[in-house]
Amino acid sequence: MERFSGTLARRGLLGLGGLAAAGVLPGCAAPGRSTAVPQAEVAQASVLGLPNERFLLPQGYGAMQAEFAAAVARRLRHLGLRRLEQMPRYNMLAVSGGGEDGAFGAGLLCGWSAAGTRPTFEIVTGVSTGALTAPFAYLGPAWDDALKRVYTDITPADVLEPRGLLAAILNDAMADNAPLFRTISRSLDDRMLAAIAQAHAEGRLLLVATTNLDAQLPAIWNIGAIAASGDPRAPDLIRRVLLASAAIPGAFPPVMLDVEANGQRYQEMHVDGGAVAQVFLYPRQLTDIRRDRQRRGLPVVPASAYVIRNGRLDSSWASVDRRTLSIAARAIATMIGASGYNDVTRIWQNAERDRIDFNLAYIGADFTGTYTTPFEQAYMRALFDYGFARAARGFDWATQPPV
C-alpha cells in the first residue's frame, strides 16, 4: 500500500493532526502480547497445524516447490491430461500493493472480462491491497460485480477508525483497522470460501504474502489449502491473513496470530506484506525443472505472467518542505516506490530467463486524478473507470518495465 504510505505524513498522519489537542484518547493504553516464537522454532510454528498452510522464505522454498508440484498434478487430473506438456498454457497473475490505487487493478480485471480475453489463472498472488483483490481475480469474471463493489462503494469509514496522534506513542498504530476486517469478512463469506476451496482442488494456487515482523521473514500463505482444510478456524484465519497483508506498519495495528510450535503456544506479529515485497509471482528456485528441459531441448508448457502494478512506475516530482515529517515521508515514499519498481524488474528478469511471456500494467501518466484523503471514494471510482476503459478496449500490456 505504498501510495498510502507516502501520504501518511504528508496529510498529517492519516489526517489526524487536528486530534492531537484532544489529549490522550480512549484505547491508547499500550497493548500487550503473548510470547513470540523463539528463533529456533520459527520454521515449525503453525496456526492450523497444516503442513502446507504457509511458507516462510527462504527456509520454506523446498516445501513451496513440493506444493507447486502437487498443484500441477491436481491440475492435470482436473483437465484430464497425462503429461504437463499437454497443457495449452500456464497463466500466472501477480497483484501488487497500492492502497486506494487498488481500484486500478480492480477496474482492469473487470474491463478484461468485458473484453472477453481474460484467462483462467493457475496461480494468483497478492500483496497488501493486492491481497484483497487476489481472491476475486482467482475465482474469475463471475465475481467481478463483488470486486467492483469493494473498490467503488468503499469509504474511509469502511477501512479505518482514527485514534489520534498520541496513539503513535501509547498504542500500536495511528488508526484502528477493525472496519477493514468487517469489510473483508462481508466479502469473504462462506460461498466465496467454498469456491476458493474448489479452485484449489482443481490445481490452482492462491498465495498471499504477509511479513512476520518478529522473524523479519516473508510468509506466503496458501489460501486455497487453508480454505480446503475443513478446519472451522480456517475462515477467520484467511480473513485475518488478508487484513495482515494490508496492515501498514504504524498506520494500522499488526495482526497477532496464535501459533503452536513443538507443542508450545506462542504468538506471531504480522504486518503488510509490502514491508518485504510490493509484488511477487514465483521464486526462481521453482523453475529449475523448466530451465533444465529448455537446456535439453525438451518441450515446455507455454506460460504467461501478468503483473498488475497498482501504482505508477515513474518518479513523482515535488518540492519538499524542510521539515522532519515532510522529509521522512518523502524518503519513505521514495524507498517504497523504488522497491516496487525493483520487484517488477525482478519478475521481468525471471520471466525473460525462463522464456515466459511477460505482461505489465500500471497507472499511466494519462490518469490525472487526485485525492485529499486516503480511500476517497470519488478518486477510487475514477481510477476504477480508468482501468476498466483501458482493459475493455484491449489493454496495451507493457512487455518490460519502463526505463
Tab-separated table of N, CA and C in Angstrom, residues 99-104 106-107 129 148-156 159 367 370-371 373-387:
chain	number	residue	atom	x	y	z
A	99	GLY	N	-2.763	0.555	-1.804
A	99	GLY	CA	-3.801	1.292	-1.091
A	99	GLY	C	-5.015	1.535	-1.958
A	100	GLU	N	-5.474	2.778	-1.979
A	100	GLU	CA	-6.642	3.117	-2.785
A	100	GLU	C	-6.386	2.929	-4.276
A	101	ASP	N	-5.104	2.874	-4.678
A	101	ASP	CA	-4.790	2.627	-6.081
A	101	ASP	C	-5.131	1.205	-6.505
A	102	GLY	N	-5.517	0.357	-5.554
A	102	GLY	CA	-6.019	-0.965	-5.911
A	102	GLY	C	-7.255	-0.894	-6.788
A	103	ALA	N	-7.922	0.253	-6.817
A	103	ALA	CA	-9.082	0.430	-7.696
A	103	ALA	C	-8.674	0.279	-9.162
A	104	PHE	N	-7.425	0.602	-9.476
A	104	PHE	CA	-6.940	0.438	-10.855
A	104	PHE	C	-6.960	-1.035	-11.250
A	106	ALA	N	-8.610	-3.468	-9.897
A	106	ALA	CA	-9.982	-3.978	-9.911
A	106	ALA	C	-10.676	-3.598	-11.210
A	107	GLY	N	-10.520	-2.351	-11.628
A	107	GLY	CA	-11.118	-1.914	-12.885
A	107	GLY	C	-10.538	-2.655	-14.074
A	129	THR	N	-3.117	-4.334	-0.732
A	129	THR	CA	-4.418	-4.206	-1.400
A	129	THR	C	-4.563	-5.271	-2.470
A	148	LYS	N	-15.950	-5.079	-7.938
A	148	LYS	CA	-16.226	-3.669	-8.215
A	148	LYS	C	-16.792	-2.977	-6.975
A	149	ARG	N	-17.708	-3.641	-6.287
A	149	ARG	CA	-18.304	-3.023	-5.098
A	149	ARG	C	-17.245	-2.741	-4.031
A	150	VAL	N	-16.301	-3.643	-3.881
A	150	VAL	CA	-15.258	-3.452	-2.866
A	150	VAL	C	-14.484	-2.171	-3.106
A	151	TYR	N	-14.226	-1.846	-4.370
A	151	TYR	CA	-13.363	-0.704	-4.664
A	151	TYR	C	-14.102	0.564	-5.087
A	152	THR	N	-15.394	0.486	-5.347
A	152	THR	CA	-16.110	1.697	-5.739
A	152	THR	C	-17.153	2.136	-4.719
A	153	ASP	N	-17.594	1.215	-3.867
A	153	ASP	CA	-18.567	1.582	-2.838
A	153	ASP	C	-17.912	1.874	-1.496
A	154	ILE	N	-16.641	1.570	-1.381
A	154	ILE	CA	-15.940	1.728	-0.105
A	154	ILE	C	-15.735	3.201	0.229
A	155	THR	N	-15.738	3.508	1.517
A	155	THR	CA	-15.434	4.848	2.016
A	155	THR	C	-14.362	4.712	3.090
A	156	PRO	N	-13.739	5.816	3.501
A	156	PRO	CA	-12.748	5.709	4.585
A	156	PRO	C	-13.291	5.025	5.828
A	159	VAL	N	-12.712	1.385	6.148
A	159	VAL	CA	-11.313	0.959	6.211
A	159	VAL	C	-10.691	1.209	7.570
A	367	PHE	N	-3.510	9.307	-16.425
A	367	PHE	CA	-4.501	9.429	-15.352
A	367	PHE	C	-4.060	10.552	-14.426
A	370	THR	N	-6.715	13.039	-8.504
A	370	THR	CA	-6.067	13.263	-7.207
A	370	THR	C	-7.089	13.056	-6.095
A	371	TYR	N	-6.581	12.968	-4.880
A	371	TYR	CA	-7.474	12.823	-3.728
A	371	TYR	C	-6.919	13.640	-2.572
A	373	THR	N	-8.019	12.801	0.835
A	373	THR	CA	-7.977	11.913	1.990
A	373	THR	C	-7.795	10.472	1.503
A	374	PRO	N	-7.121	9.621	2.272
A	374	PRO	CA	-6.964	8.231	1.864
A	374	PRO	C	-8.314	7.549	1.657
A	375	PHE	N	-8.379	6.698	0.624
A	375	PHE	CA	-9.560	5.905	0.298
A	375	PHE	C	-10.768	6.790	-0.025
A	376	GLU	N	-10.504	7.898	-0.674
A	376	GLU	CA	-11.567	8.805	-1.106
A	376	GLU	C	-12.364	8.137	-2.224
A	377	GLN	N	-13.662	8.046	-2.048
A	377	GLN	CA	-14.491	7.273	-2.963
A	377	GLN	C	-14.462	7.818	-4.389
A	378	ALA	N	-14.540	9.128	-4.559
A	378	ALA	CA	-14.569	9.715	-5.905
A	378	ALA	C	-13.284	9.370	-6.667
A	379	TYR	N	-12.152	9.428	-5.977
A	379	TYR	CA	-10.880	9.096	-6.609
A	379	TYR	C	-10.861	7.625	-7.022
A	380	MET	N	-11.290	6.743	-6.140
A	380	MET	CA	-11.236	5.316	-6.432
A	380	MET	C	-12.195	4.950	-7.569
A	381	ARG	N	-13.335	5.593	-7.639
A	381	ARG	CA	-14.255	5.330	-8.737
A	381	ARG	C	-13.671	5.790	-10.064
A	382	ALA	N	-13.024	6.953	-10.056
A	382	ALA	CA	-12.396	7.452	-11.287
A	382	ALA	C	-11.274	6.524	-11.736
A	383	LEU	N	-10.495	6.017	-10.784
A	383	LEU	CA	-9.387	5.135	-11.123
A	383	LEU	C	-9.908	3.775	-11.596
A	384	PHE	N	-10.968	3.278	-10.977
A	384	PHE	CA	-11.589	2.039	-11.451
A	384	PHE	C	-12.038	2.200	-12.899
A	385	ASP	N	-12.723	3.302	-13.200
A	385	ASP	CA	-13.215	3.542	-14.562
A	385	ASP	C	-12.055	3.640	-15.544
A	386	TYR	N	-10.953	4.237	-15.116
A	386	TYR	CA	-9.766	4.358	-15.970
A	386	TYR	C	-9.213	2.968	-16.305
A	387	GLY	N	-9.044	2.125	-15.297
A	387	GLY	CA	-8.550	0.778	-15.538
A	387	GLY	C	-9.507	-0.039	-16.386
